[in-house]
DNA sequence: TAGATTGTTAATCGATTAACAATC
DNA sequence: TAGATTGTTAATCGATTAACAATC
């Protein structure tokens, strides 16, 4: 052994969880179309994930299918939804009231997954006092006074990149347990917080690399 | 062998490319701070990726470091930038002129990575004829007439979910080779096209799963 | 020279695929 | 019963880590 760095080992099941959430969105779609039963080999065609892996992913969490038949669409949908935690309501605080936030708040993904935006904060006087979809925009300076981690489960951070780290620190201090941010930079994650990042430059890199 | 499905095997190096793009954004930052040299063990602390893997990732594409010293920050930045294809200019068409697009167009990620938005299309008369940042919004109905794949390298698709598949089909037909979309649904990808997806519900699932 | 850090190979670990008995 | 498809185990494949000689 050369090193002894302790690292909060990146949650083992993440790959499975990501795939489950692909299955879930397809099941949403199939259910809407009225499809009753689906087999792993049919999912393979839709998702581009081998039938073996589909069955293995599901078997990780239980026995949801019927041999010789397949999986019941509405039932499997419920099961996966529950595994991912979407059976319960999630109260979300939006940090940053710019264009991105108003896109999010109108997105169907939020309702579909039981996420509800309960508070919005921004530091700009252009926004403070106004409201989006009936939710008043509060002053970022009052975050510690106005945000109570007992009433909010996670944060969506849509502030300019230089402010992300500080925002996360403040949220961590208040006791918010999870956050998602979009800036193209790494952050230090406070203890006891789960922080995820969606970085469009990463996807663009994959795209340009492949097209090069 | 049970199956014989032919699948365009998901590009082998994707994992490395994603990490390179994390290194790149950190190098951007370090360069701005004036840091001249960085070692793989320092990158390990910043990225949460083992020094071994950092060295291996880089070695995949060349010899960029100096033994006993480390990596020259501006030089390594140039190298990675080139590997990912960001040394050349990329002409981008935006499909959909809604809130999301105007966020993208103002984002620093685009300039930083040599991406330039050259055309914008939308189907709504609320947008057609207006312009964003000096780029006129054209009528989606005229896509085939007005969009020339010889002048555009890739597409960013920010249209409502039900329109994504049709949009991709049209772009493929016109000869656009790459696209990125944000809807939470799978699509069929035309031959000779690379299509990537950023789905916020996938990230939210990882988050809610871990917080559950 | 001594210390540091790379590039690279060998060892390990984990994830995916193939295969098949169980069972509808 | 014959055909289909699951759940699960064994085999394979690929990705990560450890280790170290090379070299600044």
CSV table of C-alpha atoms in Angstrom, one decimal, chain B residues 23-135:
chain,number,residue,atom,x,y,z
B,23,UNK,CA,-9.3,17.4,-15.2
B,24,UNK,CA,-9.7,20.1,-17.8
B,25,UNK,CA,-12.1,22.2,-15.8
B,26,UNK,CA,-9.8,22.0,-12.8
B,27,UNK,CA,-6.8,23.0,-15.0
B,28,UNK,CA,-8.8,26.0,-16.2
B,29,UNK,CA,-9.2,27.0,-12.6
B,30,UNK,CA,-5.6,26.3,-11.7
B,31,UNK,CA,-4.3,28.2,-14.6
B,32,UNK,CA,-6.4,31.2,-13.7
B,33,UNK,CA,-4.9,31.0,-10.2
B,34,UNK,CA,-1.4,31.0,-11.7
B,35,UNK,CA,-0.5,27.5,-10.6
B,36,UNK,CA,2.3,26.3,-12.9
B,37,UNK,CA,2.8,22.6,-12.0
B,38,UNK,CA,0.5,20.0,-10.6
B,39,UNK,CA,1.1,16.4,-9.6
B,40,UNK,CA,-1.3,13.5,-9.9
B,41,UNK,CA,-1.5,13.2,-6.2
B,42,UNK,CA,-2.7,16.8,-5.9
B,43,UNK,CA,-5.3,16.2,-8.6
B,44,UNK,CA,-6.4,13.2,-6.6
B,45,UNK,CA,-7.3,15.5,-3.7
B,46,UNK,CA,-9.2,17.9,-5.9
B,47,UNK,CA,-11.1,15.4,-8.1
B,48,UNK,CA,-11.5,12.5,-5.9
B,49,UNK,CA,-9.9,10.3,-8.5
B,50,UNK,CA,-6.8,8.2,-7.5
B,51,UNK,CA,-3.4,9.4,-8.7
B,52,UNK,CA,-3.0,6.0,-10.4
B,53,UNK,CA,-6.0,6.6,-12.5
B,54,UNK,CA,-5.1,10.2,-13.3
B,55,UNK,CA,-1.7,9.0,-14.7
B,56,UNK,CA,-3.3,6.1,-16.5
B,57,UNK,CA,-5.9,8.3,-18.1
B,58,UNK,CA,-3.3,10.8,-19.3
B,59,UNK,CA,-0.9,8.1,-20.5
B,60,UNK,CA,-3.7,6.8,-22.7
B,61,UNK,CA,-3.1,9.7,-25.0
B,62,UNK,CA,0.5,10.6,-24.6
B,63,UNK,CA,3.4,11.6,-22.3
B,64,UNK,CA,2.5,14.9,-20.8
B,65,UNK,CA,4.3,14.8,-17.4
B,66,UNK,CA,7.9,15.1,-16.2
B,67,UNK,CA,9.1,12.4,-13.8
B,68,UNK,CA,10.0,13.8,-10.4
B,69,UNK,CA,8.2,17.0,-11.2
B,70,UNK,CA,4.6,16.7,-12.3
B,71,UNK,CA,2.5,18.2,-15.1
B,72,UNK,CA,2.8,21.7,-16.4
B,73,UNK,CA,-0.6,23.2,-16.0
B,74,UNK,CA,-1.0,25.3,-19.1
B,75,UNK,CA,0.6,22.6,-21.3
B,76,UNK,CA,-1.5,19.8,-19.9
B,77,UNK,CA,-4.6,22.0,-20.3
B,78,UNK,CA,-3.7,22.5,-24.0
B,79,UNK,CA,-3.2,18.8,-24.5
B,80,UNK,CA,-6.5,17.7,-22.9
B,81,UNK,CA,-8.3,20.5,-24.7
B,82,UNK,CA,-7.0,19.1,-28.0
B,83,UNK,CA,-7.8,15.5,-27.1
B,84,UNK,CA,-11.4,16.4,-26.4
B,85,UNK,CA,-11.7,18.4,-29.6
B,86,UNK,CA,-12.0,21.8,-28.0
B,87,UNK,CA,-9.0,23.2,-30.0
B,88,UNK,CA,-11.2,23.6,-33.0
B,89,UNK,CA,-14.3,25.7,-33.3
B,90,UNK,CA,-17.7,24.1,-33.1
B,91,UNK,CA,-20.7,25.7,-34.8
B,92,UNK,CA,-23.9,25.0,-32.9
B,93,UNK,CA,-27.5,25.2,-33.8
B,94,UNK,CA,-30.0,25.7,-31.0
B,95,UNK,CA,-33.4,24.1,-31.5
B,96,UNK,CA,-35.9,25.8,-29.2
B,97,UNK,CA,-35.6,29.4,-28.1
B,98,UNK,CA,-37.2,29.0,-24.7
B,99,UNK,CA,-35.8,29.9,-21.3
B,100,UNK,CA,-33.3,27.1,-21.3
B,101,UNK,CA,-31.7,28.2,-24.6
B,102,UNK,CA,-31.2,31.7,-23.4
B,103,UNK,CA,-29.5,30.4,-20.3
B,104,UNK,CA,-27.2,28.3,-22.4
B,105,UNK,CA,-26.3,31.0,-24.8
B,106,UNK,CA,-25.2,33.2,-22.0
B,107,UNK,CA,-23.3,30.5,-20.2
B,108,UNK,CA,-19.5,30.8,-20.0
B,109,UNK,CA,-19.1,27.1,-20.8
B,110,UNK,CA,-19.8,27.8,-24.4
B,111,UNK,CA,-17.1,30.3,-25.1
B,112,UNK,CA,-14.6,28.5,-23.0
B,113,UNK,CA,-15.0,25.4,-25.1
B,114,UNK,CA,-14.9,27.1,-28.4
B,115,UNK,CA,-18.6,26.5,-29.1
B,116,UNK,CA,-20.4,29.2,-31.0
B,117,UNK,CA,-24.1,29.3,-31.6
B,118,UNK,CA,-24.7,30.2,-35.2
B,119,UNK,CA,-28.4,29.6,-35.7
B,120,UNK,CA,-31.6,29.3,-33.6
B,121,UNK,CA,-34.9,27.8,-34.5
B,122,UNK,CA,-38.3,27.7,-32.8
B,123,UNK,CA,-41.8,26.9,-33.9
B,124,UNK,CA,-43.6,29.5,-31.9
B,125,UNK,CA,-44.5,32.8,-33.5
B,126,UNK,CA,-43.8,34.3,-30.1
B,127,UNK,CA,-40.1,33.8,-30.9
B,128,UNK,CA,-39.8,33.7,-34.7
B,129,UNK,CA,-38.3,36.9,-36.0
B,130,UNK,CA,-36.9,38.0,-32.7
B,131,UNK,CA,-33.3,37.4,-31.8
B,132,UNK,CA,-31.1,36.3,-28.9
B,133,UNK,CA,-27.7,37.9,-28.6
B,134,UNK,CA,-27.9,39.1,-32.2
B,135,UNK,CA,-28.8,35.7,-33.6
